[in-house]
mmCIF file with all atom_site columns, C-alpha atoms in Angstrom:
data_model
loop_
_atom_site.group_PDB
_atom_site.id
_atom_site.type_symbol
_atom_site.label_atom_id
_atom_site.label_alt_id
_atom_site.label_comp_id
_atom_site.label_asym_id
_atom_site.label_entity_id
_atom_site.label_seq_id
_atom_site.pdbx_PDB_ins_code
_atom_site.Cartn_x
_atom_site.Cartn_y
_atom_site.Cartn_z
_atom_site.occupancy
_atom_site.B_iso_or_equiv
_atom_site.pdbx_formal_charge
_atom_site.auth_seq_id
_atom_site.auth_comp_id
_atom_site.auth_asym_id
_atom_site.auth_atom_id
_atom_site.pdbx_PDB_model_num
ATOM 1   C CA . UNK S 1 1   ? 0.000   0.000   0.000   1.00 61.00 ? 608 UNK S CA 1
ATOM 2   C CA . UNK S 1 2   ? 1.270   3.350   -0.887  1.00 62.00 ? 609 UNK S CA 1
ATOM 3   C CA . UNK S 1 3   ? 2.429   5.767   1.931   1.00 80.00 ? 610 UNK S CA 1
ATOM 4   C CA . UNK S 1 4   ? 0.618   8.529   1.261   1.00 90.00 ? 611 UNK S CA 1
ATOM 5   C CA . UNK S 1 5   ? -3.328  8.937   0.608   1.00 92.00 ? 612 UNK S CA 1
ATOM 6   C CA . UNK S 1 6   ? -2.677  10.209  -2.988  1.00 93.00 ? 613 UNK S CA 1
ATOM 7   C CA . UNK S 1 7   ? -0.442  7.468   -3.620  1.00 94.00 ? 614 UNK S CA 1
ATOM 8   C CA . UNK S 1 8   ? -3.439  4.921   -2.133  1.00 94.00 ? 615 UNK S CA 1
ATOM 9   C CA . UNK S 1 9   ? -6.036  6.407   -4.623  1.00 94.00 ? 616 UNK S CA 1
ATOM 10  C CA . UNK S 1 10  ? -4.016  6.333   -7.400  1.00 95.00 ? 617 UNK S CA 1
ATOM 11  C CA . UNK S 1 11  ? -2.609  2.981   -7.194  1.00 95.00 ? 618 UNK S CA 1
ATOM 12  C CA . UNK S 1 12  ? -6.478  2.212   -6.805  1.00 93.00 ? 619 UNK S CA 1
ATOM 13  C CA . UNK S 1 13  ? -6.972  3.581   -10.238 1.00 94.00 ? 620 UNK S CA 1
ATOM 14  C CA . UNK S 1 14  ? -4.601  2.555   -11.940 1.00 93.00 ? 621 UNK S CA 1
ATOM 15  C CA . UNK S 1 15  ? -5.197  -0.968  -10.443 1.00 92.00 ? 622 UNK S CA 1
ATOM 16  C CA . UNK S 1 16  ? -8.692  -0.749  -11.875 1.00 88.00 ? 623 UNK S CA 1
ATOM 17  C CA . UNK S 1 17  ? -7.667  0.589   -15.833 1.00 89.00 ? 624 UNK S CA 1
ATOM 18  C CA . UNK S 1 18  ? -7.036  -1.917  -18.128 1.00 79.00 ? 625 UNK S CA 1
ATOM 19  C CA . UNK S 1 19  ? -7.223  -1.203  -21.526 1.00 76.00 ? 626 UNK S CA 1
ATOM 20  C CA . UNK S 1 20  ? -9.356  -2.469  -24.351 1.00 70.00 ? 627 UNK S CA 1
ATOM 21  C CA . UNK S 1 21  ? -12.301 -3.233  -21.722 1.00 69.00 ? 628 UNK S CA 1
ATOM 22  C CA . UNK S 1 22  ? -15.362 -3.421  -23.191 1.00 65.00 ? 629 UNK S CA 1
ATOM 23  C CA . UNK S 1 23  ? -17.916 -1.439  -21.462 1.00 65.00 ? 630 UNK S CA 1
ATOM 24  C CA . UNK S 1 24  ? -20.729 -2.782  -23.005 1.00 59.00 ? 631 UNK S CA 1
ATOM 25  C CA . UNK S 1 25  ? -20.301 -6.091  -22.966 1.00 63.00 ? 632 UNK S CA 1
ATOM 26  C CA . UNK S 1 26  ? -18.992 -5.813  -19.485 1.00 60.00 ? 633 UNK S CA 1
ATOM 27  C CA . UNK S 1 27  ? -22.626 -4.459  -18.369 1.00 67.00 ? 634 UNK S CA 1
ATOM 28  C CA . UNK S 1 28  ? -24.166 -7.345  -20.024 1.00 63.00 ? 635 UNK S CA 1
ATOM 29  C CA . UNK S 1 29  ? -22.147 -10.223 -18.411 1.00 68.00 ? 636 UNK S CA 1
ATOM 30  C CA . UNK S 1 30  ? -22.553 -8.332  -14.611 1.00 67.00 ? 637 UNK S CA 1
ATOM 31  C CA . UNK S 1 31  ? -25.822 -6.360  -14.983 1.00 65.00 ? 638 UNK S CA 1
ATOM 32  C CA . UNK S 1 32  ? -26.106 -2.832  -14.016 1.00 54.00 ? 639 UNK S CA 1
ATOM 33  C CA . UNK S 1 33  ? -24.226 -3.133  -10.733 1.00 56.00 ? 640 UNK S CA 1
ATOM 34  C CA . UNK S 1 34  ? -21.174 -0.193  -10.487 1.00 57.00 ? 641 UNK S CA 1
ATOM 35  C CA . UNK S 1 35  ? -18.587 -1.756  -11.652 1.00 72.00 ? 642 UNK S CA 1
ATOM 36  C CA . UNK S 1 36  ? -14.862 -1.557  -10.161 1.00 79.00 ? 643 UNK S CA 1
ATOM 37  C CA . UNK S 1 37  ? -13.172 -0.857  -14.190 1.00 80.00 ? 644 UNK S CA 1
ATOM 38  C CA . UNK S 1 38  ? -12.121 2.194   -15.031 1.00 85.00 ? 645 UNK S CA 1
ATOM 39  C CA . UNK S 1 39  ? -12.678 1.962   -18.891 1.00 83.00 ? 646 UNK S CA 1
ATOM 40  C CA . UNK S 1 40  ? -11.317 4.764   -21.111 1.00 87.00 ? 647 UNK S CA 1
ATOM 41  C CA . UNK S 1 41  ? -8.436  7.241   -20.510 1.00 91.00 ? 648 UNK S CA 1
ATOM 42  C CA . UNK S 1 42  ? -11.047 9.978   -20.151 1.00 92.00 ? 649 UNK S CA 1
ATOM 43  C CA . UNK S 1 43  ? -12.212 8.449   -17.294 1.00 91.00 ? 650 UNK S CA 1
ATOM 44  C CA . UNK S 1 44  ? -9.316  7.992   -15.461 1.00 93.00 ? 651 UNK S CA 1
ATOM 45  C CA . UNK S 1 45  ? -7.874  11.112  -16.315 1.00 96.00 ? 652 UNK S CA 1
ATOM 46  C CA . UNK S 1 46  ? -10.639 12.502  -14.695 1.00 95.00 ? 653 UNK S CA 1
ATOM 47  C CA . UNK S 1 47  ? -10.659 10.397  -11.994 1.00 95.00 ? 654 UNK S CA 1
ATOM 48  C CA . UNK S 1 48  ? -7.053  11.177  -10.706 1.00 96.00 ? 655 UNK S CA 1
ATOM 49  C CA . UNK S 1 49  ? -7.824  14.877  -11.615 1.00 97.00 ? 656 UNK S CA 1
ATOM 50  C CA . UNK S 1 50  ? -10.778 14.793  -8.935  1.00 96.00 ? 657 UNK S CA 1
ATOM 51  C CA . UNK S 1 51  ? -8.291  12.631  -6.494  1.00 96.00 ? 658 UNK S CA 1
ATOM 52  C CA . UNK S 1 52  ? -5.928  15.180  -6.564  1.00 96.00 ? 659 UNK S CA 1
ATOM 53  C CA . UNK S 1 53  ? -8.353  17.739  -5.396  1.00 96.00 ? 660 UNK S CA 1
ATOM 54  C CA . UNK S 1 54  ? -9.587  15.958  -2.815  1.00 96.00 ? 661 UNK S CA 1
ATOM 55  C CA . UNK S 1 55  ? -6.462  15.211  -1.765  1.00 96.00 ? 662 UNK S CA 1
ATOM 56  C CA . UNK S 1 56  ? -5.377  18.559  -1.343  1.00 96.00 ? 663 UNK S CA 1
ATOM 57  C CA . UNK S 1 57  ? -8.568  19.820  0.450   1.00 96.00 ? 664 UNK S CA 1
ATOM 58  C CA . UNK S 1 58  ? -8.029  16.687  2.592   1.00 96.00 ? 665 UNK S CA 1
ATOM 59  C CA . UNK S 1 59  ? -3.839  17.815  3.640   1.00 95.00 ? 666 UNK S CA 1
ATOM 60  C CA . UNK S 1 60  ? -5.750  21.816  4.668   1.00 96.00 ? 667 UNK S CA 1
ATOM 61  C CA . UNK S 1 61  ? -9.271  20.507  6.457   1.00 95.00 ? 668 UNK S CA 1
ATOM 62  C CA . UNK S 1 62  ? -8.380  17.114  7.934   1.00 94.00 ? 669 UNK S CA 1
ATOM 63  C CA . UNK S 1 63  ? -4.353  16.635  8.116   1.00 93.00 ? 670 UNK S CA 1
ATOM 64  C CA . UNK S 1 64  ? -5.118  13.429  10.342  1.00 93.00 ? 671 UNK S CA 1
ATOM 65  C CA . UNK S 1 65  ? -6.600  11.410  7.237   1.00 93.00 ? 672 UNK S CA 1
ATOM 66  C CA . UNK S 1 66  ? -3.831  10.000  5.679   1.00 91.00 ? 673 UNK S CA 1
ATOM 67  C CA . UNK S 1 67  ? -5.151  6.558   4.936   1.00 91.00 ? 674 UNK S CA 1
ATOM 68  C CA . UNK S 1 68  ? -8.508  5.345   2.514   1.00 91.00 ? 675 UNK S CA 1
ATOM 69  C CA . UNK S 1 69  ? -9.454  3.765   5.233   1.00 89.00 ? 676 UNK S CA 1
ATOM 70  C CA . UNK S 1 70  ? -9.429  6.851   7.655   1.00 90.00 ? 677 UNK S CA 1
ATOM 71  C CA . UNK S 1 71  ? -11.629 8.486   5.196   1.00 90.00 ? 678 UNK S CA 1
ATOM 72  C CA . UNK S 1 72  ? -15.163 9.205   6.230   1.00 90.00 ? 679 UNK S CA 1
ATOM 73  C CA . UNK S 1 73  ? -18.326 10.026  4.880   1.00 92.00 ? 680 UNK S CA 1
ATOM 74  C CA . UNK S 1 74  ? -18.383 13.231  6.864   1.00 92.00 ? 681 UNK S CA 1
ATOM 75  C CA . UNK S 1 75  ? -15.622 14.203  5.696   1.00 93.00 ? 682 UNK S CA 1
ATOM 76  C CA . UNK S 1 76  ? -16.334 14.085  2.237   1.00 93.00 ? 683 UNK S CA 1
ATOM 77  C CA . UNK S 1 77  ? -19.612 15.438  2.745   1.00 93.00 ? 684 UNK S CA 1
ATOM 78  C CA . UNK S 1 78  ? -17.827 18.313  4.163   1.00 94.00 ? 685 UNK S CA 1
ATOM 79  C CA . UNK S 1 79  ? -15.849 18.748  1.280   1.00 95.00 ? 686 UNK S CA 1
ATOM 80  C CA . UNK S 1 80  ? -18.661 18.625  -1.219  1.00 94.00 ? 687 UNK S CA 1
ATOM 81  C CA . UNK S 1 81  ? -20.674 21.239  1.049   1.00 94.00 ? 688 UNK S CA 1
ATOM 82  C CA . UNK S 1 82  ? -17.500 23.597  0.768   1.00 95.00 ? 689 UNK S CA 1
ATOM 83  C CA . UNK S 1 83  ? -17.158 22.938  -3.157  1.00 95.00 ? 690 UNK S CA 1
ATOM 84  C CA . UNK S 1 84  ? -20.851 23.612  -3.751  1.00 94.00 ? 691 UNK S CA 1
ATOM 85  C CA . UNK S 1 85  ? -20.107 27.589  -2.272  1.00 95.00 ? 692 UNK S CA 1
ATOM 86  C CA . UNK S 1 86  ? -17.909 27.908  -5.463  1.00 95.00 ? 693 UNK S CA 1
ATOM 87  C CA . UNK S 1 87  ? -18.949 25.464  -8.144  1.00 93.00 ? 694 UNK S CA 1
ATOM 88  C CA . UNK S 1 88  ? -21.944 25.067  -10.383 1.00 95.00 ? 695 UNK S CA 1
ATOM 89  C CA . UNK S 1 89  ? -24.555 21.853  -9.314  1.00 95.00 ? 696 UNK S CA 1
ATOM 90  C CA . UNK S 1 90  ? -23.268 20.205  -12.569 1.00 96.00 ? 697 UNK S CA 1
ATOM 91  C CA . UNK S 1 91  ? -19.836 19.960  -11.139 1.00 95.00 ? 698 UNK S CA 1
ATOM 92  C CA . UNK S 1 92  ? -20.907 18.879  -7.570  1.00 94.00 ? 699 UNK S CA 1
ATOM 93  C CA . UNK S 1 93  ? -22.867 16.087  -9.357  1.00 94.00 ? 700 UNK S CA 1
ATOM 94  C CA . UNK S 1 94  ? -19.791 15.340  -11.124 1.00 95.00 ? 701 UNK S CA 1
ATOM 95  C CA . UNK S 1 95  ? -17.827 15.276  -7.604  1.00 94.00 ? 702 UNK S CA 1
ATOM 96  C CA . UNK S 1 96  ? -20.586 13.048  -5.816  1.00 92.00 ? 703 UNK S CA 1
ATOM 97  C CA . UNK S 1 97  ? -19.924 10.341  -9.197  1.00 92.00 ? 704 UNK S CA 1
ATOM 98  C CA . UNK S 1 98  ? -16.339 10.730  -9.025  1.00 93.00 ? 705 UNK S CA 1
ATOM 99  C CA . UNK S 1 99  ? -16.598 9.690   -5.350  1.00 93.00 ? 706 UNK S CA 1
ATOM 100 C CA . UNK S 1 100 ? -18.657 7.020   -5.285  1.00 91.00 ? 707 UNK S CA 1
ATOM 101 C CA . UNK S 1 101 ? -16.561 5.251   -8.294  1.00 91.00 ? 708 UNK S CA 1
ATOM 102 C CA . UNK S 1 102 ? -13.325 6.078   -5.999  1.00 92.00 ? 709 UNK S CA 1
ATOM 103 C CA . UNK S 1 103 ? -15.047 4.217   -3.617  1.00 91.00 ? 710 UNK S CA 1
ATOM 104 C CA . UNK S 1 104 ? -15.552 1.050   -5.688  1.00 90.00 ? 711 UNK S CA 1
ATOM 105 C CA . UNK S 1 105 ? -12.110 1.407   -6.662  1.00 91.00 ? 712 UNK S CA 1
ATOM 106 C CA . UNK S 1 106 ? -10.535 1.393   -3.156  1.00 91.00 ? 713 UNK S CA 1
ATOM 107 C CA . UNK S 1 107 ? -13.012 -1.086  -1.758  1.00 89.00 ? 714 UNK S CA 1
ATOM 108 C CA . UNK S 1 108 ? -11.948 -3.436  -4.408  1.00 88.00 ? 715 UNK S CA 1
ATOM 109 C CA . UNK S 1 109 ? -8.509  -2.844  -4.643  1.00 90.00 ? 716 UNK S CA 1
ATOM 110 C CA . UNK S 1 110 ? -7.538  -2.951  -0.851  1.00 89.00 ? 717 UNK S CA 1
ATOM 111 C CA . UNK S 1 111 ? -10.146 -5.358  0.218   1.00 84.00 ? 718 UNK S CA 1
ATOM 112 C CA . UNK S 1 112 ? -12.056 -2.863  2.696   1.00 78.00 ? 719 UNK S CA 1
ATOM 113 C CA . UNK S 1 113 ? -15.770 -1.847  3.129   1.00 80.00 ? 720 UNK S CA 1
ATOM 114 C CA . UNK S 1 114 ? -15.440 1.774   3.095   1.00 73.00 ? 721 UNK S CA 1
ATOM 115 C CA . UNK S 1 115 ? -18.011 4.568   2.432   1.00 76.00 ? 722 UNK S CA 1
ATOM 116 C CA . UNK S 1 116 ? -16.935 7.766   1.353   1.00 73.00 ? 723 UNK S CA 1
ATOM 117 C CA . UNK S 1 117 ? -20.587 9.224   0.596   1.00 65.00 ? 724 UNK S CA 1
ATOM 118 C CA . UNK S 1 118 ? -23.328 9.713   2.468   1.00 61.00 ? 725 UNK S CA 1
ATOM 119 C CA . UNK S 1 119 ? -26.705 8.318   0.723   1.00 50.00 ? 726 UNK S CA 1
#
């Protein structure tokens, strides 16, 4: 496991990418469950973009958290009440996805039942 909680979400990523993953036929086989791939370059560009954020608003508003697993749903709840004073709803619904599928990712890729979001 990485030493650092940037290092732990993006070693979950990247864990999760694997090229030439069919999307489609992926649904088919599994249903409409979330899944734990990260299918296109886009999306984990994205997806290491928004860890990167949240990693930095983590290190200024909770220094402590410096494992997945010390993540909480407050916490992120906090941080997407604090990103909605500054950012349209379109990108806080963008966020909320982003977080959920990190949470798939790390749940999967360090064997842990975490929840980052609040439902």
């Amino acid at each position: 496991m990485a030493k650092n909680l940037r290092g732990q979400f993006n070693w979950a990523i990247n864990s999760n990418f694997q090229e030439g993953i069919d999307k489609h036929a992926d649904k088919r086989n599994n249903g409409w469950k979330a899944s734990e791939h990260v299918y296109s370059y886009t999306s984990r560009k994205n997806l290491l973009d928004f860890s990167k954020t949240l990693n930095n608003w983590i290190k200024q508003n909770a220094p402590e958290i410096n494992r997945v697993e010390k993540l909480t749903p407050e916490v992120t709840q906090k941080f997407l009440q604090e990103k909605a004073e500054s950012c349209t709803q379109k990108t806080i619904n963008a966020y909320s996805s982003y977080l959920r599928k990190l949470e798939i990712l790390t749940n999967n890729t360090y064997n842990q039942e975490l929840a980052y979001k609040i439902f």
